Structures are given as C-alpha cells and as structure tokens.
mmCIF file with all atom_site columns, C-alpha atoms in Angstrom:
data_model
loop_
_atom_site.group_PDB
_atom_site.id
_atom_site.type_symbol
_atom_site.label_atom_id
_atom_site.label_alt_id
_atom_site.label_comp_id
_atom_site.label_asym_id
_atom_site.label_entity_id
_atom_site.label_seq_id
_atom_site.pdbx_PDB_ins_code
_atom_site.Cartn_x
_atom_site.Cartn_y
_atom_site.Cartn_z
_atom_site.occupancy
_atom_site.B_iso_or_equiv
_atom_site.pdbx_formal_charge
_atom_site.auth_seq_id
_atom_site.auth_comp_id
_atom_site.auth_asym_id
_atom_site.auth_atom_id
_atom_site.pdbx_PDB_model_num
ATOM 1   C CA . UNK A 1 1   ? 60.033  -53.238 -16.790 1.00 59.00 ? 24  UNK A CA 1
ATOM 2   C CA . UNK A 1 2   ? 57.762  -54.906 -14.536 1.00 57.00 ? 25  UNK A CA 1
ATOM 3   C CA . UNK A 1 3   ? 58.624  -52.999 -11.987 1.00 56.00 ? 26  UNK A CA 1
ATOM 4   C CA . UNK A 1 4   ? 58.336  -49.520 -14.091 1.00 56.00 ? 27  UNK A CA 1
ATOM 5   C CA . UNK A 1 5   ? 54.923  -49.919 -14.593 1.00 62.00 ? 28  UNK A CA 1
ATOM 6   C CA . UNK A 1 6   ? 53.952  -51.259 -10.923 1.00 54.00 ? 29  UNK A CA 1
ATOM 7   C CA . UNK A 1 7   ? 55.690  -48.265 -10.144 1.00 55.00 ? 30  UNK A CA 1
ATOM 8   C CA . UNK A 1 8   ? 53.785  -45.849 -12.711 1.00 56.00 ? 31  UNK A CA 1
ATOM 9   C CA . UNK A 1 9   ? 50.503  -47.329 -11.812 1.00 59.00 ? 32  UNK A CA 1
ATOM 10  C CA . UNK A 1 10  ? 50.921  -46.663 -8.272  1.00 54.00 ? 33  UNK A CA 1
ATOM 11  C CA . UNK A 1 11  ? 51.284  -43.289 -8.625  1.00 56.00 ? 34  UNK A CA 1
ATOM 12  C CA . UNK A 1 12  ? 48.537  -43.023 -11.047 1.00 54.00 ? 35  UNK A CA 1
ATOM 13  C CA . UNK A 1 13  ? 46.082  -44.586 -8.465  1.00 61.00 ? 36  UNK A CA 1
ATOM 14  C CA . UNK A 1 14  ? 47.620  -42.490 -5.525  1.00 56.00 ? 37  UNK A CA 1
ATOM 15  C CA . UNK A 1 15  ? 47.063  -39.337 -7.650  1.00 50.00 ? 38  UNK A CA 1
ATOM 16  C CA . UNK A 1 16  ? 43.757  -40.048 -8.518  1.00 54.00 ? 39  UNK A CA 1
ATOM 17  C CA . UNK A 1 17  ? 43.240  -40.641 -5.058  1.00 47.00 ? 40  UNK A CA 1
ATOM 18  C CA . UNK A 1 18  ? 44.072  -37.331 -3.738  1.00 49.00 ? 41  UNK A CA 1
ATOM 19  C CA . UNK A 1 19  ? 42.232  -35.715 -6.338  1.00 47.00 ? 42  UNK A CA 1
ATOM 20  C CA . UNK A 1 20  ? 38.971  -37.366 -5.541  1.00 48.00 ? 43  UNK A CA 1
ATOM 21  C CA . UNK A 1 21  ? 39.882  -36.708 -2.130  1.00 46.00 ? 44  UNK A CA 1
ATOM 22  C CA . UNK A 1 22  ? 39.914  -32.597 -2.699  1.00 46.00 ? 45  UNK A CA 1
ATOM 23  C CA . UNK A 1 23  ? 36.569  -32.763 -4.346  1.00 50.00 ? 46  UNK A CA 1
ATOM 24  C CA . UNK A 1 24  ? 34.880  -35.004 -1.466  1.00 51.00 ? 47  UNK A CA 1
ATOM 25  C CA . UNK A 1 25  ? 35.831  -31.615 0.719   1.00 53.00 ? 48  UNK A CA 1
ATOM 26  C CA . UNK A 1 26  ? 32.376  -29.776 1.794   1.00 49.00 ? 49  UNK A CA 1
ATOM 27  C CA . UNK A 1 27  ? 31.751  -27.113 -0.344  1.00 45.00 ? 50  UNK A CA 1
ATOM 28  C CA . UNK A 1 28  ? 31.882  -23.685 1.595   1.00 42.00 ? 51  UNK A CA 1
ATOM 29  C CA . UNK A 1 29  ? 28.295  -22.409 1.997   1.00 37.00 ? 52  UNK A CA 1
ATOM 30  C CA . UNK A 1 30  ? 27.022  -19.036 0.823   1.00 41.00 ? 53  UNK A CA 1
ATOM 31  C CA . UNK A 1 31  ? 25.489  -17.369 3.833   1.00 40.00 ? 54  UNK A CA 1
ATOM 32  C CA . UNK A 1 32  ? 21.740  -16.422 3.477   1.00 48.00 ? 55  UNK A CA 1
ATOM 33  C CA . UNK A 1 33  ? 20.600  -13.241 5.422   1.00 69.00 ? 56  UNK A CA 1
ATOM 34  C CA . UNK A 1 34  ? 17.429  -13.966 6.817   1.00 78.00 ? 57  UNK A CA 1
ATOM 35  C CA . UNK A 1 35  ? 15.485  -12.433 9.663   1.00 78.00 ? 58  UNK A CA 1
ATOM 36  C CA . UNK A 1 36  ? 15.576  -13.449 13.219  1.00 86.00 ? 59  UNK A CA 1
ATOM 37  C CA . UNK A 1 37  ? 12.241  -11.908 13.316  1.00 89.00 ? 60  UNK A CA 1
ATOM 38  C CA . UNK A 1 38  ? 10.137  -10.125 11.180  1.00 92.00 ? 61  UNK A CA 1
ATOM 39  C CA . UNK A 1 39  ? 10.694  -5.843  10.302  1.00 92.00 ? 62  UNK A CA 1
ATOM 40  C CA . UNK A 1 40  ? 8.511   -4.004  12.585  1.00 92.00 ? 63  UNK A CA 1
ATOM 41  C CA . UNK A 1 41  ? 6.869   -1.769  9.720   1.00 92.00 ? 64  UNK A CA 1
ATOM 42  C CA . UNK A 1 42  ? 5.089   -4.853  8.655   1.00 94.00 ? 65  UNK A CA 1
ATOM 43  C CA . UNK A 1 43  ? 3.854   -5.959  12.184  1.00 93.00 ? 66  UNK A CA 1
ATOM 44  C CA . UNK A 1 44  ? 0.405   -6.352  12.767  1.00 91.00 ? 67  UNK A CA 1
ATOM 45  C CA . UNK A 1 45  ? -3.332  -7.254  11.040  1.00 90.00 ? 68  UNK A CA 1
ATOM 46  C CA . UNK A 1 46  ? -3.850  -5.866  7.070   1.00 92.00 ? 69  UNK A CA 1
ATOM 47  C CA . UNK A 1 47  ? -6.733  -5.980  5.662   1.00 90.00 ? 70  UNK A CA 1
ATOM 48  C CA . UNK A 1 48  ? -8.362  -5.712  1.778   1.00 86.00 ? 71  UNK A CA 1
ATOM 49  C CA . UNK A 1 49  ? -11.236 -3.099  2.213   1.00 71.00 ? 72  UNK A CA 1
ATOM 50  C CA . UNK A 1 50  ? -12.644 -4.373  -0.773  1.00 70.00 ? 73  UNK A CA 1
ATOM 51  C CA . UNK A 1 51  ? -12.962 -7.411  0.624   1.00 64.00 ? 74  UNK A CA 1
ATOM 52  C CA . UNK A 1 52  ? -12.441 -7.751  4.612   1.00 63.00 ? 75  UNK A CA 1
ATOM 53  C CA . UNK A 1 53  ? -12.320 -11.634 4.130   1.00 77.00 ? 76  UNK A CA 1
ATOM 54  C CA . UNK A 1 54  ? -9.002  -11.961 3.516   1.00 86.00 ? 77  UNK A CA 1
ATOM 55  C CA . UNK A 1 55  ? -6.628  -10.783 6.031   1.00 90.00 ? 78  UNK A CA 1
ATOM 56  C CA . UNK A 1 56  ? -2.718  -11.011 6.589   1.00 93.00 ? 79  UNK A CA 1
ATOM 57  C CA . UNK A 1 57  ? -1.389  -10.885 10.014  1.00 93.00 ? 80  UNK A CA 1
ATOM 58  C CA . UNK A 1 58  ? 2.353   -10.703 11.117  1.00 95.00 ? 81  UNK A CA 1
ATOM 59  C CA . UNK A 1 59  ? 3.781   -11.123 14.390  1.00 94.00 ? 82  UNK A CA 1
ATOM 60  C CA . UNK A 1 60  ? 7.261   -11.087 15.667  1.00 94.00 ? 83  UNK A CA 1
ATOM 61  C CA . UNK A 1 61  ? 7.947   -14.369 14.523  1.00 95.00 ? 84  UNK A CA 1
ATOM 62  C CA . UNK A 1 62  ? 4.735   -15.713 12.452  1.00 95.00 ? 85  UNK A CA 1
ATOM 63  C CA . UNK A 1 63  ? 4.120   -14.779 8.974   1.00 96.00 ? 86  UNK A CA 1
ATOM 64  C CA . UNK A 1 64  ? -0.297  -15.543 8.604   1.00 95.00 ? 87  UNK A CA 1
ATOM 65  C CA . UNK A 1 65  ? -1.892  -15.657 5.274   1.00 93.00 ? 88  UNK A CA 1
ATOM 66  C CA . UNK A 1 66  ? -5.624  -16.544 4.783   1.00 91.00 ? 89  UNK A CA 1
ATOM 67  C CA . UNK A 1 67  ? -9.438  -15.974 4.814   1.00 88.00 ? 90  UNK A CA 1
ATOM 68  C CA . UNK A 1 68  ? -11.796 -15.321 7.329   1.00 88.00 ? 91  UNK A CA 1
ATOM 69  C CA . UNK A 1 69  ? -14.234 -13.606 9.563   1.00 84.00 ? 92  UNK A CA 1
ATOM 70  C CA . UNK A 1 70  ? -14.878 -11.596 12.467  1.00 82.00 ? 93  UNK A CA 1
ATOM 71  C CA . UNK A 1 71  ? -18.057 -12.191 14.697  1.00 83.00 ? 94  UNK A CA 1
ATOM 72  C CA . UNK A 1 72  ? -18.199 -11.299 18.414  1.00 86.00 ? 95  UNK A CA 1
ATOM 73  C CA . UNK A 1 73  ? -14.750 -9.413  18.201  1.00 85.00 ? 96  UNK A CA 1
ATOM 74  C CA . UNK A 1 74  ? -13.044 -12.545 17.333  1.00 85.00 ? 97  UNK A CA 1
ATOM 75  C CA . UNK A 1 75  ? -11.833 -13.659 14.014  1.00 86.00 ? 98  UNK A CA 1
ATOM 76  C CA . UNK A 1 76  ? -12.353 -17.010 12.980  1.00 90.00 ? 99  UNK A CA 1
ATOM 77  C CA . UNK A 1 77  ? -9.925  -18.246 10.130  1.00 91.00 ? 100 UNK A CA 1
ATOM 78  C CA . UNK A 1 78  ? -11.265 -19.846 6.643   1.00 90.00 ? 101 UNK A CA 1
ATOM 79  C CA . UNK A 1 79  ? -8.417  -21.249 4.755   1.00 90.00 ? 102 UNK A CA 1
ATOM 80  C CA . UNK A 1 80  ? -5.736  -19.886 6.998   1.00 93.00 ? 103 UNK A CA 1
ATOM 81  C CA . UNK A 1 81  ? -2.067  -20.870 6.908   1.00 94.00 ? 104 UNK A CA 1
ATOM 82  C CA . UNK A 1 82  ? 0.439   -19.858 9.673   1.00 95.00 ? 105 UNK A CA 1
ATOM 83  C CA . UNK A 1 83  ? 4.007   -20.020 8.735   1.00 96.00 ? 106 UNK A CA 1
ATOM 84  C CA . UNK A 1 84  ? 6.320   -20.145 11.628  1.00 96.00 ? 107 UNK A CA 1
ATOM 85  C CA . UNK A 1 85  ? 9.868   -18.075 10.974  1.00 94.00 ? 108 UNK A CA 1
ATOM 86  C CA . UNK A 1 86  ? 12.834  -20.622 10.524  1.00 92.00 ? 109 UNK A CA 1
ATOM 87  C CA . UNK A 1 87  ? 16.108  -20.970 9.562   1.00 90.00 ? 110 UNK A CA 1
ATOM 88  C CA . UNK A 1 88  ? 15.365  -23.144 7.239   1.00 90.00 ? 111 UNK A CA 1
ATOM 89  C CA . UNK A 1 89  ? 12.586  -23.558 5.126   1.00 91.00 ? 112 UNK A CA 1
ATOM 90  C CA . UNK A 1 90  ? 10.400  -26.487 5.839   1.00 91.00 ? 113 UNK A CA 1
ATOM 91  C CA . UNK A 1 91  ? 6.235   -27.496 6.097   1.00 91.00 ? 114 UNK A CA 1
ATOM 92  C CA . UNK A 1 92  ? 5.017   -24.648 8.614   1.00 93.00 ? 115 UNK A CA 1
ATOM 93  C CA . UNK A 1 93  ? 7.880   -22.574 8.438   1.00 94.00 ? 116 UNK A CA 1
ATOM 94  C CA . UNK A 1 94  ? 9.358   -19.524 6.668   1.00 95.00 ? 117 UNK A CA 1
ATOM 95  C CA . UNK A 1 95  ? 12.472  -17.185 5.845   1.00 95.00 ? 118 UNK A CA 1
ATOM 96  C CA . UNK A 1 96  ? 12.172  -13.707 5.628   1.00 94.00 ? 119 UNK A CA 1
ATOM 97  C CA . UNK A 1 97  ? 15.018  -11.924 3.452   1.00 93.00 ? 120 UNK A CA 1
ATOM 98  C CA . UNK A 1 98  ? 16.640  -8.650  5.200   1.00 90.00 ? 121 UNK A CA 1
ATOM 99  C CA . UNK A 1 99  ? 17.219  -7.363  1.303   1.00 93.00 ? 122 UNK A CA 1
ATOM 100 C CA . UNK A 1 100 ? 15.103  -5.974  -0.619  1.00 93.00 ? 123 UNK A CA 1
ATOM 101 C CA . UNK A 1 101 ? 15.168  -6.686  -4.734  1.00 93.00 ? 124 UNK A CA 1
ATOM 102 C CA . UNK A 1 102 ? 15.151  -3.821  -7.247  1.00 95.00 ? 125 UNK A CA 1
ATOM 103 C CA . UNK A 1 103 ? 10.962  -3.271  -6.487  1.00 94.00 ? 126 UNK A CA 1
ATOM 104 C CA . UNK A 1 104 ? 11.438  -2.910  -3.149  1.00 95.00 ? 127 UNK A CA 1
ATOM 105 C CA . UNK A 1 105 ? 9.943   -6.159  -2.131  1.00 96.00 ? 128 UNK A CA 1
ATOM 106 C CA . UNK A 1 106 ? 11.540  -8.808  0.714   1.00 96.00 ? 129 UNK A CA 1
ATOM 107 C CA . UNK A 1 107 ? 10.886  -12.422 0.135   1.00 96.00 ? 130 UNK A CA 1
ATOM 108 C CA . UNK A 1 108 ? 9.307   -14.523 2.108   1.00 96.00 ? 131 UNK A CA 1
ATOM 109 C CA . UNK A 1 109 ? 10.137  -18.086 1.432   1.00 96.00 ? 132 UNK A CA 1
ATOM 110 C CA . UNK A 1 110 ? 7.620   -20.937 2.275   1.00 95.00 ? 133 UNK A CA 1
ATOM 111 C CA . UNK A 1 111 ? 7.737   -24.758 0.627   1.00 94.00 ? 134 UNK A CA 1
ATOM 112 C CA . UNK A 1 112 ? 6.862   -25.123 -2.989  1.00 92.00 ? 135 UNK A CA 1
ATOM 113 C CA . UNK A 1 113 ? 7.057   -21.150 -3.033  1.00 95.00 ? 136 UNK A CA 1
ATOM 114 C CA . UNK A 1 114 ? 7.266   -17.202 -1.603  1.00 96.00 ? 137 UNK A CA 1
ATOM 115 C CA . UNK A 1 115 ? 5.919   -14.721 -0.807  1.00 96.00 ? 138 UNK A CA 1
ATOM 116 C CA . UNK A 1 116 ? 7.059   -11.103 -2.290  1.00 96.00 ? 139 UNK A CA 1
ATOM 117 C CA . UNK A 1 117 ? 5.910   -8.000  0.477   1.00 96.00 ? 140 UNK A CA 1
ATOM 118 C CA . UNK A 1 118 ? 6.432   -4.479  0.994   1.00 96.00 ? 141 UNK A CA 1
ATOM 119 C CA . UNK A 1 119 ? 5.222   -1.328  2.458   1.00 95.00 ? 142 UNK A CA 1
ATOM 120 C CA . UNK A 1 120 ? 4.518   1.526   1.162   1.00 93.00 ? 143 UNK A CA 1
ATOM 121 C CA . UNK A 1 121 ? 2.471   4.768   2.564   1.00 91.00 ? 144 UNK A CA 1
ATOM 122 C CA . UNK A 1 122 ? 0.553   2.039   5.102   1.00 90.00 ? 145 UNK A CA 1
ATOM 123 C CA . UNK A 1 123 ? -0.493  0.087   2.479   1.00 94.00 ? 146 UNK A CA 1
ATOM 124 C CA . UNK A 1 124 ? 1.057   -3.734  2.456   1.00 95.00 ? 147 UNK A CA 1
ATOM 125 C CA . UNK A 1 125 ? 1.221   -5.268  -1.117  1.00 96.00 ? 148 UNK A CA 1
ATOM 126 C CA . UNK A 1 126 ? 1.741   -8.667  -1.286  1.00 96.00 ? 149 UNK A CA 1
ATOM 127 C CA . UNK A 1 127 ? 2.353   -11.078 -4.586  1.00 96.00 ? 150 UNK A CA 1
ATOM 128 C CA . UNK A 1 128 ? 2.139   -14.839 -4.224  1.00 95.00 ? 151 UNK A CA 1
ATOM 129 C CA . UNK A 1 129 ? 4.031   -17.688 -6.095  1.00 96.00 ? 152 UNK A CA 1
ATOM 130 C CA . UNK A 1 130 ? 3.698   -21.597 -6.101  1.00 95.00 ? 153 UNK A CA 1
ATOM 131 C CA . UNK A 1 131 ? 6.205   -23.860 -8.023  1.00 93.00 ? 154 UNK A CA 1
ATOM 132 C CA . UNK A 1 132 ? 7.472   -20.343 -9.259  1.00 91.00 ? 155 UNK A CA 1
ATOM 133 C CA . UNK A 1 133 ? 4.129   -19.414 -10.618 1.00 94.00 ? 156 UNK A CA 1
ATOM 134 C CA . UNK A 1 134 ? 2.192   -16.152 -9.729  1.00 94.00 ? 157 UNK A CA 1
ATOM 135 C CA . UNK A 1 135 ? -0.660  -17.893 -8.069  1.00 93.00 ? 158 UNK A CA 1
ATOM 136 C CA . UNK A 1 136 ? -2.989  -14.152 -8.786  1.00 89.00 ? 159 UNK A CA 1
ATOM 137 C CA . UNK A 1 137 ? -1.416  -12.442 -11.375 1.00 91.00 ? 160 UNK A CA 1
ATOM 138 C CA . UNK A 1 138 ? -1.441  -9.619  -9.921  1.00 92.00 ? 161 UNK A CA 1
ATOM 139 C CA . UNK A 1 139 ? -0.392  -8.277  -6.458  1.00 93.00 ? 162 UNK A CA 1
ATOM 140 C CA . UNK A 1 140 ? -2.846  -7.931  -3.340  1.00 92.00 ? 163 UNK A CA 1
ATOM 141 C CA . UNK A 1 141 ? -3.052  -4.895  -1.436  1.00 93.00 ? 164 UNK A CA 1
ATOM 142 C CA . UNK A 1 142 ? -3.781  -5.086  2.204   1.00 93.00 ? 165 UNK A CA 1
ATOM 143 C CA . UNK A 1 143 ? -4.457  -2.096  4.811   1.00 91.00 ? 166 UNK A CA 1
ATOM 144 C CA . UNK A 1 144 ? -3.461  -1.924  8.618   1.00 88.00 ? 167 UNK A CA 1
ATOM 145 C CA . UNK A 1 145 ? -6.833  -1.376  10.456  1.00 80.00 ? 168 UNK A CA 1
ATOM 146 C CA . UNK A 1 146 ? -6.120  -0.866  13.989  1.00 76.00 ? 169 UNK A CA 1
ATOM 147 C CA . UNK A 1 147 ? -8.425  -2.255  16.535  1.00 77.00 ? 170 UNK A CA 1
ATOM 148 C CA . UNK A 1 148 ? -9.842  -4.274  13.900  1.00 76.00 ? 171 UNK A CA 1
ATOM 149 C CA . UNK A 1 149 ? -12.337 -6.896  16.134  1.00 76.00 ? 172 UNK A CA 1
ATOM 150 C CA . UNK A 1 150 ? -14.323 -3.599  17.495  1.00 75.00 ? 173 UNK A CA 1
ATOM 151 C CA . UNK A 1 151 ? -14.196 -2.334  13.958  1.00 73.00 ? 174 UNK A CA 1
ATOM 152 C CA . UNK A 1 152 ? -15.337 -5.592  11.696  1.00 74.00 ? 175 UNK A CA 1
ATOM 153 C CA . UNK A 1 153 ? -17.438 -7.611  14.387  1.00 71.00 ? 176 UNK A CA 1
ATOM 154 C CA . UNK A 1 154 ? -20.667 -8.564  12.922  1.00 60.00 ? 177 UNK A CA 1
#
C-alpha cells in the first residue's frame, strides 16, 4: 500500500510539474506594425493660423509638438517636446501606427499617452490624450506653411 501511494504521488507531482512547465513557455507576441519612419504626407512644419504659436513639425524620424516663436527667421521653441521614433515606446520616444482606425487617424504613441493625426486636403488635425484623457476636447488643426521663417519672422 505504501508503495501505491509513493507511487501515485509521484506521478501527481511529475504531472503537475510538466504542466507548470507548459505555462512557464513565453507567450508568442502579437506583432505591432509601426513605422520605420514617419508617412511622407505628414512631413514638414504645420501651423494654426489662428494662432502661429503653436506649431507641429515632423521629420523623417522625429515627431515635434509645442509652442513657440519665430524672430530673425529662426524659431525659438516655448514648451516644445521632441519625440524621437522608436520601437518601443519610452521617455523621448514614439511609435507611429501604419493603420489607420475607422476616422482615418494613425496613432502616435508617446508615454502616459498618443497622439491621434491625419491629413486631409493639406490640413493636419491632430487630437491629444494623457492617461487616456483628451487633454483639449477637441481636435487641433494645423496648416503646412512653406518657407515659414521668411513668412512669420518678426
């Protein structure tokens, strides 16, 4: 009898073994399409005409949100952030989706929140969330100026 149940436990603490050992396997992981670098269409300096204080600028791989000023045909940034695109998402950096939701918008993922852009007859509108909260409540609308130094210099 003894040997029944040495025999039964065994098992039962080899089995449970090999289960736990099938869950401890890594997870396969859901690929995320992101950008190498950012779309072309949304390349460049946009401005708000109403207000030429606020200006978003995108580069081939730099996403740059913020106030500021030109004088002397340069600007000079006023609460400026630069996010850097990434792979991952961490302070500085950014991911920029390839798909576009149901609106027509790519995300823009930064820490503690996104971004939400698309374009649209040259005009760039952009919506802005922290902690998954609208941070405006409503979305900004930026135009491309080109040459916009000579044309905003003070």
């Amino acid at each position: 009898m003894m040997k029944v149940r040495l025999v039964l436990g065994l098992a039962a603490i080899s089995l449970g073994v090999s289960v736990g050992a099938v869950n401890l396997q890594p997870q396969p992981i859901k690929a995320v399409t992101t950008a190498s670098t950012t779309p072309k269409a949304y390349r460049g300096s946009w401005f708000q005409y109403e207000n030429l204080q606020y200006r978003v600028k995108v580069t081939k791989s730099a996403f740059i949100f913020g106030g500021g000023y030109y004088a002397k045909q340069q600007w000079h940034p006023v609460d400026q952030k630069t996010y850097r695109l990434s792979r991952t998402v961490k302070a500085g950096t950014c991911t920029w989706s390839k798909k576009t939701d149901a609106n027509g918008y790519q995300t823009i993922k930064i820490k503690n929140g996104k971004f939400l852009v698309k374009v649209k007859q040259g005009t760039l509108t952009v919506k802005q969330y922290r902690h998954g909260k609208d941070v405006n409540g409503y979305p900004l609308y930026f135009h491309h100026v080109a040459h916009a130094a000579t044309v905003f210099s003070k």
